[in-house]
PDB file of C-alpha atoms in Angstrom:
ATOM      1  CA  MET A 295     117.392  64.961 161.719  1.00  0.00           C
ATOM      2  CA  SER A 296     119.579  65.366 164.763  1.00  0.00           C
ATOM      3  CA  GLN A 297     121.053  62.319 166.485  1.00  0.00           C
ATOM      4  CA  SER A 298     118.952  62.995 169.620  1.00  0.00           C
ATOM      5  CA  SER A 299     115.671  62.795 167.593  1.00  0.00           C
ATOM      6  CA  LYS A 300     116.638  59.940 165.282  1.00  0.00           C
ATOM      7  CA  PRO A 301     115.870  57.127 167.779  1.00  0.00           C
ATOM      8  CA  SER A 302     112.238  58.169 167.702  1.00  0.00           C
ATOM      9  CA  MET A 303     112.090  56.431 164.247  1.00  0.00           C
ATOM     10  CA  LEU A 304     113.574  53.158 165.501  1.00  0.00           C
ATOM     11  CA  GLY A 305     111.547  50.018 166.030  1.00  0.00           C
ATOM     12  CA  SER A 306     108.433  48.294 164.699  1.00  0.00           C
ATOM     13  CA  TRP A 307     105.515  50.085 163.132  1.00  0.00           C
ATOM     14  CA  GLN A 308     102.073  48.748 162.060  1.00  0.00           C
ATOM     15  CA  LEU A 309     100.047  50.534 159.280  1.00  0.00           C
ATOM     16  CA  VAL A 310      96.896  52.019 160.861  1.00  0.00           C
ATOM     17  CA  THR A 311      95.349  53.660 157.808  1.00  0.00           C
ATOM     18  CA  GLY A 312      96.244  55.373 154.528  1.00  0.00           C
ATOM     19  CA  GLU A 313      95.520  55.941 150.915  1.00  0.00           C
ATOM     20  CA  CYS A 314      97.435  55.969 147.621  1.00  0.00           C
ATOM     21  CA  ARG A 315      96.772  57.165 144.195  1.00  0.00           C
ATOM     22  CA  ASP A 316      95.985  54.413 141.661  1.00  0.00           C
ATOM     23  CA  ASP A 317      98.427  54.857 138.688  1.00  0.00           C
ATOM     24  CA  SER A 318      95.850  53.750 136.077  1.00  0.00           C
ATOM     25  CA  SER A 319      92.714  55.600 137.183  1.00  0.00           C
ATOM     26  CA  GLY A 320      94.248  58.477 139.227  1.00  0.00           C
ATOM     27  CA  GLU A 321      91.747  57.810 141.957  1.00  0.00           C
ATOM     28  CA  GLN A 322      92.672  57.650 145.627  1.00  0.00           C
ATOM     29  CA  VAL A 323      92.504  54.072 147.014  1.00  0.00           C
ATOM     30  CA  GLN A 324      91.654  53.732 150.735  1.00  0.00           C
ATOM     31  CA  TYR A 325      93.895  51.092 152.292  1.00  0.00           C
ATOM     32  CA  GLN A 326      90.995  49.865 154.471  1.00  0.00           C
ATOM     33  CA  ALA A 327      88.803  49.349 151.510  1.00  0.00           C
ATOM     34  CA  VAL A 328      91.319  46.912 149.937  1.00  0.00           C
ATOM     35  CA  GLN A 329      92.183  45.318 153.296  1.00  0.00           C
ATOM     36  CA  CYS A 330      95.798  46.510 153.310  1.00  0.00           C
ATOM     37  CA  ARG A 331      97.947  45.491 156.237  1.00  0.00           C
ATOM     38  CA  SER A 332     101.624  46.257 156.686  1.00  0.00           C
ATOM     39  CA  LEU A 333     104.473  46.065 159.130  1.00  0.00           C
ATOM     40  CA  LYS A 334     107.682  48.192 158.909  1.00  0.00           C
ATOM     41  CA  VAL A 335     110.883  47.856 160.951  1.00  0.00           C
ATOM     42  CA  LEU A 336     113.593  50.559 161.162  1.00  0.00           C
ATOM     43  CA  SER A 337     117.144  50.190 162.463  1.00  0.00           C
ATOM     44  CA  GLU A 338     119.653  52.939 162.719  1.00  0.00           C
ATOM     45  CA  THR A 339     120.190  52.985 158.938  1.00  0.00           C
ATOM     46  CA  HIS A 340     117.873  50.436 157.314  1.00  0.00           C
ATOM     47  CA  PHE A 341     114.205  49.605 156.988  1.00  0.00           C
ATOM     48  CA  SER A 342     112.135  46.670 155.749  1.00  0.00           C
ATOM     49  CA  PHE A 343     108.399  46.159 155.329  1.00  0.00           C
ATOM     50  CA  ILE A 344     105.933  43.545 154.294  1.00  0.00           C
ATOM     51  CA  THR A 345     102.363  44.264 153.050  1.00  0.00           C
ATOM     52  CA  TYR A 346      99.355  42.057 152.717  1.00  0.00           C
ATOM     53  CA  GLN A 347      96.253  43.036 150.717  1.00  0.00           C
ATOM     54  CA  GLY A 348      92.984  41.049 151.000  1.00  0.00           C
ATOM     55  CA  GLY A 349      94.665  38.511 153.257  1.00  0.00           C
ATOM     56  CA  GLU A 350      97.316  37.675 150.675  1.00  0.00           C
ATOM     57  CA  PHE A 351     100.980  38.612 150.295  1.00  0.00           C
ATOM     58  CA  TYR A 352     101.236  41.859 148.218  1.00  0.00           C
ATOM     59  CA  PHE A 353     104.675  43.457 148.526  1.00  0.00           C
ATOM     60  CA  ALA A 354     107.897  43.410 150.503  1.00  0.00           C
ATOM     61  CA  ALA A 355     110.926  45.710 150.291  1.00  0.00           C
ATOM     62  CA  GLY A 356     113.851  47.034 152.235  1.00  0.00           C
ATOM     63  CA  GLY A 357     116.873  49.152 152.022  1.00  0.00           C
ATOM     64  CA  ARG A 358     118.364  52.379 153.422  1.00  0.00           C
ATOM     65  CA  TYR A 359     116.659  55.423 154.765  1.00  0.00           C
ATOM     66  CA  CYS A 360     117.491  58.835 156.195  1.00  0.00           C
ATOM     67  CA  CYS A 361     115.651  61.628 157.951  1.00  0.00           C
ATOM     68  CA  GLU A 362     116.440  65.310 157.463  1.00  0.00           C
ATOM     69  CA  GLY A 363     114.192  67.818 159.041  1.00  0.00           C
ATOM     70  CA  GLU A 364     110.557  66.840 158.132  1.00  0.00           C
ATOM     71  CA  GLN A 365     111.677  64.706 155.189  1.00  0.00           C
ATOM     72  CA  TYR A 366     111.948  60.872 155.352  1.00  0.00           C
ATOM     73  CA  THR A 367     113.551  59.176 152.345  1.00  0.00           C
ATOM     74  CA  GLU A 368     113.627  55.405 151.556  1.00  0.00           C
ATOM     75  CA  TRP A 369     115.897  53.797 148.960  1.00  0.00           C
ATOM     76  CA  LEU A 370     114.565  50.359 148.005  1.00  0.00           C
ATOM     77  CA  ASP A 371     117.687  48.254 147.667  1.00  0.00           C
ATOM     78  CA  PHE A 372     115.497  45.109 147.284  1.00  0.00           C
ATOM     79  CA  ALA A 373     111.856  44.645 146.434  1.00  0.00           C
ATOM     80  CA  SER A 374     109.470  41.887 145.615  1.00  0.00           C
ATOM     81  CA  HIS A 375     108.333  43.741 142.471  1.00  0.00           C
ATOM     82  CA  PRO A 376     111.476  44.254 140.309  1.00  0.00           C
ATOM     83  CA  SER A 377     110.167  47.566 138.874  1.00  0.00           C
ATOM     84  CA  MET A 378     110.311  48.981 142.466  1.00  0.00           C
ATOM     85  CA  GLN A 379     113.887  47.988 143.140  1.00  0.00           C
ATOM     86  CA  ASN A 380     116.488  50.775 143.320  1.00  0.00           C
ATOM     87  CA  ARG A 381     113.784  53.467 143.542  1.00  0.00           C
ATOM     88  CA  GLU A 382     113.754  56.404 145.943  1.00  0.00           C
ATOM     89  CA  PHE A 383     110.665  57.542 147.775  1.00  0.00           C
ATOM     90  CA  VAL A 384     110.558  60.914 149.588  1.00  0.00           C
ATOM     91  CA  PHE A 385     107.975  61.619 152.211  1.00  0.00           C
ATOM     92  CA  GLN A 386     107.057  64.607 154.342  1.00  0.00           C
ATOM     93  CA  PHE A 387     106.581  63.220 157.880  1.00  0.00           C
ATOM     94  CA  ARG A 388     105.711  63.956 161.447  1.00  0.00           C
ATOM     95  CA  ILE A 389     105.553  61.863 164.587  1.00  0.00           C
ATOM     96  CA  GLU A 390     102.773  62.618 167.133  1.00  0.00           C
ATOM     97  CA  GLY A 391     103.098  60.319 170.167  1.00  0.00           C
ATOM     98  CA  ASP A 392     103.076  56.730 168.843  1.00  0.00           C
ATOM     99  CA  LEU A 393     101.773  57.735 165.412  1.00  0.00           C
ATOM    100  CA  TRP A 394     103.929  58.401 162.315  1.00  0.00           C
ATOM    101  CA  HIS A 395     102.357  60.277 159.545  1.00  0.00           C
ATOM    102  CA  ASN A 396     103.867  60.016 156.026  1.00  0.00           C
ATOM    103  CA  THR A 397     102.773  61.904 152.918  1.00  0.00           C
ATOM    104  CA  ARG A 398     104.380  61.547 149.503  1.00  0.00           C
ATOM    105  CA  TRP A 399     103.891  63.982 146.588  1.00  0.00           C
ATOM    106  CA  GLU A 400     104.763  63.726 142.940  1.00  0.00           C
ATOM    107  CA  ASN A 401     104.405  66.830 140.638  1.00  0.00           C
ATOM    108  CA  GLY A 402     102.348  68.634 143.206  1.00  0.00           C
ATOM    109  CA  VAL A 403      99.876  65.740 143.632  1.00  0.00           C
ATOM    110  CA  GLN A 404      99.538  63.730 146.791  1.00  0.00           C
ATOM    111  CA  VAL A 405     100.141  60.078 145.793  1.00  0.00           C
ATOM    112  CA  GLU A 406     100.337  58.424 149.149  1.00  0.00           C
ATOM    113  CA  HIS A 407      99.392  59.143 152.809  1.00  0.00           C
ATOM    114  CA  GLU A 408     100.032  56.690 155.642  1.00  0.00           C
ATOM    115  CA  ILE A 409      99.610  56.583 159.364  1.00  0.00           C
ATOM    116  CA  TRP A 410     101.701  54.026 161.288  1.00  0.00           C
ATOM    117  CA  ARG A 411     101.481  53.095 164.991  1.00  0.00           C
ATOM    118  CA  ARG A 412     104.534  52.185 167.024  1.00  0.00           C
ATOM    119  CA  LEU A 413     104.435  48.632 168.242  1.00  0.00           C
ATOM    120  CA  ASP A 414     107.354  48.588 170.644  1.00  0.00           C
ATOM    121  CA  ALA A 415     108.719  50.857 173.265  1.00  0.00           C
ATOM    122  CA  GLN A 416     111.849  52.926 172.553  1.00  0.00           C
TER     123      GLN A 416
END
């Protein structure tokens, strides 16, 4: 991603909606159905996020990220679930106004789709 477009990622984002594939059943889980709430903050080079599910703490992580073209990649340098630490997650993304759409695929199967809303002005 060019320097001129990179600042569009900077700031605070709130999860609006999304879904992910359940590892055990293979079914899509709607974030709203499990009362998933999340905040994500991006600086020039790093991100962090915290997620609550059903009103209770669920997950937190942070690390480095980069954007190239329509690809957004996160490297979890730290995570509240040890099995997630040092993992890489690659998303296809687009920003439309104040909405950030992320979709992640594994082996040709969509495993995650998220829509985030910008909370702060650039």
